[in-house]
Amino acid sequence: MEEQKFNLMKIAGKLKKYLDEDRLWHTLGVMQMSASLAIRYDYPMERAQLAGLLHDCAKCIPAKKKLKICKDNKIPVTDFEREHTFLLHAKVGAWVAREKYGVTDPEILSAITWHTTGKENMTLLEKIIFLADYIEPSRDFPGVDTIRKLAEKDLNQAVLSAYNSTIKHLIDQDAYIYDLTFLGRNDMVLLIDGENDTAR
Ligand code: DGI
Ligand code: FE
Ligand code: FE
């Protein structure tokens, strides 16, 4: 399959109409961070930039409209997602990326779909976007710098740290933790254990 070519600047210009200023700035930060991680971990840089640029393209769509998009396009919505419509920005984002920005690459669409919770068996690009979303330059929360440093050294460890920090924060707030968040986090633990075993 021939690689699709995209004009990132043009996409950013279009996103400006659909995102508020803070979200656009965050999005540009994720694009930048995705590029750095792609260089470090040997993933095609422009594809990582494209996924980073579009990961939150549906973030500013109101809940009702996201549900309508799902209904009209036969995108399955679980009862849980209907109650927690925040989660839908990820899978609706993948739909918008395909229908409105012409992205057909399943690897890129999958990275957008899973960027909020992650999941088991994440691909390299899924990890890059998940982590870039967490540590892009405008993110500012306790411990973010430690995870940024870790991201230079070890991708899996950094993804695990990002999960741990989110989960601790969610626990402190008595928030509901999604199954996929736990599954993704535990999967990283097993993966890291496996790496250590082979090293022994
Ligand atoms: O869209 P962004 O804000 O850039 O980032 P995102 O799509 O990764 O969403 C981050 C938010 O998602 C953050 O406030 C924590 C929340 N989140 C992630 N996993 C879970 C979760 N919230 C709950 N309640 N439970 C989770 O498992
Ligand atoms: Fe998001
Ligand atoms: Fe984001």
Short mmCIF file of C-alpha atoms and ligand atoms in Angstrom, two decimals:
data_model
loop_
_atom_site.label_atom_id
_atom_site.label_comp_id
_atom_site.label_asym_id
_atom_site.label_seq_id
_atom_site.Cartn_x
_atom_site.Cartn_y
_atom_site.Cartn_z
CA MET A 1 0.00 0.00 0.00
CA GLU A 2 1.41 3.37 -0.94
CA GLU A 3 1.93 5.79 1.94
CA GLN A 4 -0.66 8.60 1.97
CA LYS A 5 0.82 12.09 1.97
CA PHE A 6 -0.63 14.70 4.27
CA ASN A 7 -0.07 18.40 4.65
CA LEU A 8 0.20 18.75 8.42
CA MET A 9 0.00 22.53 8.29
CA LYS A 10 -3.24 22.38 6.34
CA ILE A 11 -4.69 19.89 8.82
CA ALA A 12 -3.67 22.15 11.72
CA GLY A 13 -5.43 25.05 9.96
CA LYS A 14 -8.63 23.03 9.66
CA LEU A 15 -8.40 21.80 13.26
CA LYS A 16 -8.29 25.42 14.39
CA LYS A 17 -11.96 25.71 13.40
CA TYR A 18 -12.99 22.73 15.50
CA LEU A 19 -10.83 23.03 18.61
CA ASP A 20 -10.59 25.74 21.22
CA GLU A 21 -7.28 27.50 21.67
CA ASP A 22 -6.02 25.38 24.57
CA ARG A 23 -6.93 22.15 22.83
CA LEU A 24 -5.21 23.24 19.64
CA TRP A 25 -2.07 24.10 21.58
CA HIS A 26 -2.20 20.73 23.39
CA THR A 27 -2.65 19.01 20.03
CA LEU A 28 0.40 20.74 18.56
CA GLY A 29 2.35 19.69 21.66
CA VAL A 30 1.28 16.08 21.18
CA MET A 31 2.34 16.24 17.52
CA GLN A 32 5.75 17.55 18.58
CA MET A 33 6.18 14.98 21.36
CA SER A 34 5.04 12.16 19.07
CA ALA A 35 7.73 13.19 16.59
CA SER A 36 10.44 13.06 19.29
CA LEU A 37 9.31 9.66 20.53
CA ALA A 38 9.11 8.36 16.96
CA ILE A 39 12.71 9.41 16.33
CA ARG A 40 13.86 7.86 19.60
CA TYR A 41 12.01 4.56 19.11
CA ASP A 42 12.42 4.25 15.38
CA TYR A 43 8.90 4.78 14.09
CA PRO A 44 8.13 6.73 10.88
CA MET A 45 8.07 10.31 12.13
CA GLU A 46 5.43 11.79 9.87
CA ARG A 47 2.91 9.09 10.65
CA ALA A 48 3.41 9.69 14.37
CA GLN A 49 2.96 13.43 13.82
CA LEU A 50 -0.27 12.87 11.92
CA ALA A 51 -1.70 10.62 14.64
CA GLY A 52 -0.65 13.12 17.33
CA LEU A 53 -2.15 16.04 15.43
CA LEU A 54 -5.50 14.31 15.02
CA HIS A 55 -5.77 12.37 18.29
CA ASP A 56 -8.20 14.85 19.92
CA CYS A 57 -9.92 16.09 16.74
CA ALA A 58 -13.33 15.15 18.21
CA LYS A 59 -12.64 16.55 21.68
CA CYS A 60 -14.77 19.67 21.28
CA ILE A 61 -17.80 17.93 19.75
CA PRO A 62 -20.73 18.12 22.21
CA ALA A 63 -21.91 14.85 23.78
CA LYS A 64 -25.20 14.76 21.88
CA LYS A 65 -23.49 15.21 18.55
CA LYS A 66 -20.92 12.50 19.32
CA LEU A 67 -23.77 10.11 20.11
CA LYS A 68 -25.53 11.09 16.89
CA ILE A 69 -22.38 10.49 14.85
CA CYS A 70 -22.14 7.03 16.40
CA LYS A 71 -25.79 6.26 15.73
CA ASP A 72 -25.73 7.53 12.13
CA ASN A 73 -22.55 5.64 11.31
CA LYS A 74 -23.26 2.44 13.19
CA ILE A 75 -20.32 2.94 15.53
CA PRO A 76 -21.05 0.67 18.52
CA VAL A 77 -21.52 2.53 21.82
CA THR A 78 -21.55 0.60 25.08
CA ASP A 79 -23.98 1.53 27.88
CA PHE A 80 -20.96 2.66 29.80
CA GLU A 81 -19.84 5.04 27.03
CA ARG A 82 -23.37 6.41 26.75
CA GLU A 83 -23.11 7.38 30.42
CA HIS A 84 -19.50 8.58 30.13
CA THR A 85 -19.61 10.35 26.78
CA PHE A 86 -16.17 11.86 27.44
CA LEU A 87 -14.70 8.54 26.34
CA LEU A 88 -16.32 8.79 22.91
CA HIS A 89 -13.97 11.53 21.71
CA ALA A 90 -11.41 8.84 21.00
CA LYS A 91 -13.43 6.53 18.78
CA VAL A 92 -15.41 9.38 17.22
CA GLY A 93 -12.02 11.02 16.64
CA ALA A 94 -10.92 8.03 14.59
CA TRP A 95 -14.11 8.33 12.54
CA VAL A 96 -13.58 12.08 12.00
CA ALA A 97 -9.94 11.45 11.03
CA ARG A 98 -11.09 9.02 8.37
CA GLU A 99 -14.18 10.83 7.07
CA LYS A 100 -13.11 14.46 7.37
CA TYR A 101 -9.34 14.29 7.03
CA GLY A 102 -9.06 11.29 4.71
CA VAL A 103 -6.82 9.12 6.90
CA THR A 104 -7.23 5.46 5.97
CA ASP A 105 -4.22 3.89 7.68
CA PRO A 106 -5.66 1.47 10.29
CA GLU A 107 -2.58 1.80 12.49
CA ILE A 108 -3.07 5.56 12.80
CA LEU A 109 -6.83 5.24 13.31
CA SER A 110 -6.24 2.65 16.03
CA ALA A 111 -3.80 4.92 17.87
CA ILE A 112 -6.50 7.61 17.92
CA THR A 113 -9.19 5.13 19.03
CA TRP A 114 -7.20 3.90 22.03
CA HIS A 115 -5.38 7.06 23.10
CA THR A 116 -7.35 7.68 26.31
CA THR A 117 -7.36 4.28 28.00
CA GLY A 118 -4.72 2.38 26.09
CA LYS A 119 -5.32 -1.36 26.05
CA GLU A 120 -3.52 -4.69 26.08
CA ASN A 121 -0.93 -5.42 23.37
CA MET A 122 -0.42 -1.84 22.32
CA THR A 123 1.50 -1.24 19.11
CA LEU A 124 4.51 1.07 19.06
CA LEU A 125 2.42 3.91 17.62
CA GLU A 126 -0.35 3.38 20.19
CA LYS A 127 2.22 3.68 22.97
CA ILE A 128 3.79 6.76 21.39
CA ILE A 129 0.45 8.59 21.17
CA PHE A 130 -0.70 7.47 24.62
CA LEU A 131 2.52 8.72 26.16
CA ALA A 132 2.86 11.88 24.05
CA ASP A 133 -0.65 12.88 25.15
CA TYR A 134 0.52 12.55 28.73
CA ILE A 135 3.88 14.33 28.60
CA GLU A 136 3.55 16.92 25.82
CA PRO A 137 5.25 20.21 26.75
CA SER A 138 2.16 22.02 28.06
CA ARG A 139 1.17 19.24 30.47
CA ASP A 140 1.94 20.32 33.97
CA PHE A 141 1.28 18.00 36.88
CA PRO A 142 3.42 16.62 39.70
CA GLY A 143 5.85 14.03 38.38
CA VAL A 144 5.49 14.83 34.68
CA ASP A 145 9.18 15.69 34.36
CA THR A 146 10.22 12.33 35.77
CA ILE A 147 8.07 10.58 33.17
CA ARG A 148 9.53 12.82 30.43
CA LYS A 149 13.02 11.73 31.45
CA LEU A 150 11.97 8.09 31.59
CA ALA A 151 10.46 8.41 28.10
CA GLU A 152 13.94 9.10 26.74
CA LYS A 153 15.25 5.88 28.25
CA ASP A 154 12.54 3.26 28.19
CA LEU A 155 9.20 3.51 26.41
CA ASN A 156 7.44 0.68 28.27
CA GLN A 157 8.57 1.95 31.67
CA ALA A 158 7.36 5.43 30.78
CA VAL A 159 3.97 4.13 29.65
CA LEU A 160 3.70 2.18 32.92
CA SER A 161 4.61 5.28 34.91
CA ALA A 162 1.99 7.32 33.06
CA TYR A 163 -0.61 4.68 33.87
CA ASN A 164 0.46 4.51 37.51
CA SER A 165 0.30 8.23 37.92
CA THR A 166 -3.18 8.46 36.29
CA ILE A 167 -4.51 5.56 38.35
CA LYS A 168 -3.17 7.01 41.62
CA HIS A 169 -4.76 10.32 40.76
CA LEU A 170 -8.08 8.65 39.91
CA ILE A 171 -8.03 6.68 43.16
CA ASP A 172 -7.42 9.85 45.16
CA GLN A 173 -10.49 11.32 43.51
CA ASP A 174 -12.64 8.22 44.11
CA ALA A 175 -13.11 8.08 40.33
CA TYR A 176 -14.24 5.05 38.38
CA ILE A 177 -11.33 3.32 36.66
CA TYR A 178 -12.10 1.84 33.26
CA ASP A 179 -11.37 -1.84 32.66
CA LEU A 180 -9.09 -1.01 29.76
CA THR A 181 -7.02 1.32 31.92
CA PHE A 182 -6.29 -1.56 34.32
CA LEU A 183 -5.79 -4.08 31.53
CA GLY A 184 -3.39 -1.78 29.69
CA ARG A 185 -1.47 -1.05 32.87
CA ASN A 186 -1.15 -4.71 33.91
CA ASP A 187 -0.11 -5.66 30.41
CA MET A 188 2.82 -3.22 30.67
CA VAL A 189 3.84 -4.82 33.98
CA LEU A 190 3.89 -8.26 32.37
CA LEU A 191 5.75 -6.97 29.34
CA ILE A 192 8.41 -5.36 31.53
CA ASP A 193 8.67 -8.53 33.67
CA GLY A 194 9.19 -10.54 30.47
CA GLU A 195 11.92 -8.17 29.30
CA ASN A 196 13.71 -8.53 32.65
CA ASP A 197 13.43 -12.33 32.53
CA THR A 198 15.05 -12.50 29.10
CA ALA A 199 17.81 -10.21 30.28
CA ARG A 200 18.66 -12.57 33.14
O1 DGI B 1 -8.25 14.25 25.76
P1 DGI B 1 -7.13 14.60 26.71
O2 DGI B 1 -7.62 15.35 27.91
O3 DGI B 1 -5.96 15.23 26.07
O4 DGI B 1 -6.51 13.22 27.25
P2 DGI B 1 -7.20 11.81 27.37
O5 DGI B 1 -8.04 11.53 26.19
O6 DGI B 1 -6.10 10.83 27.66
O7 DGI B 1 -8.05 11.95 28.62
C1 DGI B 1 -7.38 12.18 29.85
C2 DGI B 1 -8.40 12.10 30.95
O8 DGI B 1 -8.93 10.79 30.96
C3 DGI B 1 -7.79 12.34 32.30
O9 DGI B 1 -8.54 13.37 32.92
C4 DGI B 1 -7.99 11.06 33.06
C5 DGI B 1 -9.09 10.41 32.27
N1 DGI B 1 -9.00 8.96 32.36
C6 DGI B 1 -8.12 8.12 31.77
N2 DGI B 1 -8.33 6.87 32.17
C7 DGI B 1 -9.40 6.94 33.01
C8 DGI B 1 -9.83 8.27 33.11
N3 DGI B 1 -10.86 8.68 33.87
C9 DGI B 1 -11.51 7.76 34.57
N4 DGI B 1 -12.53 8.13 35.34
N5 DGI B 1 -11.14 6.45 34.55
C10 DGI B 1 -10.10 5.98 33.78
O10 DGI B 1 -9.81 4.78 33.79
FE FE B 2 -8.04 12.74 24.35
FE FE B 3 -5.07 14.73 24.22
#
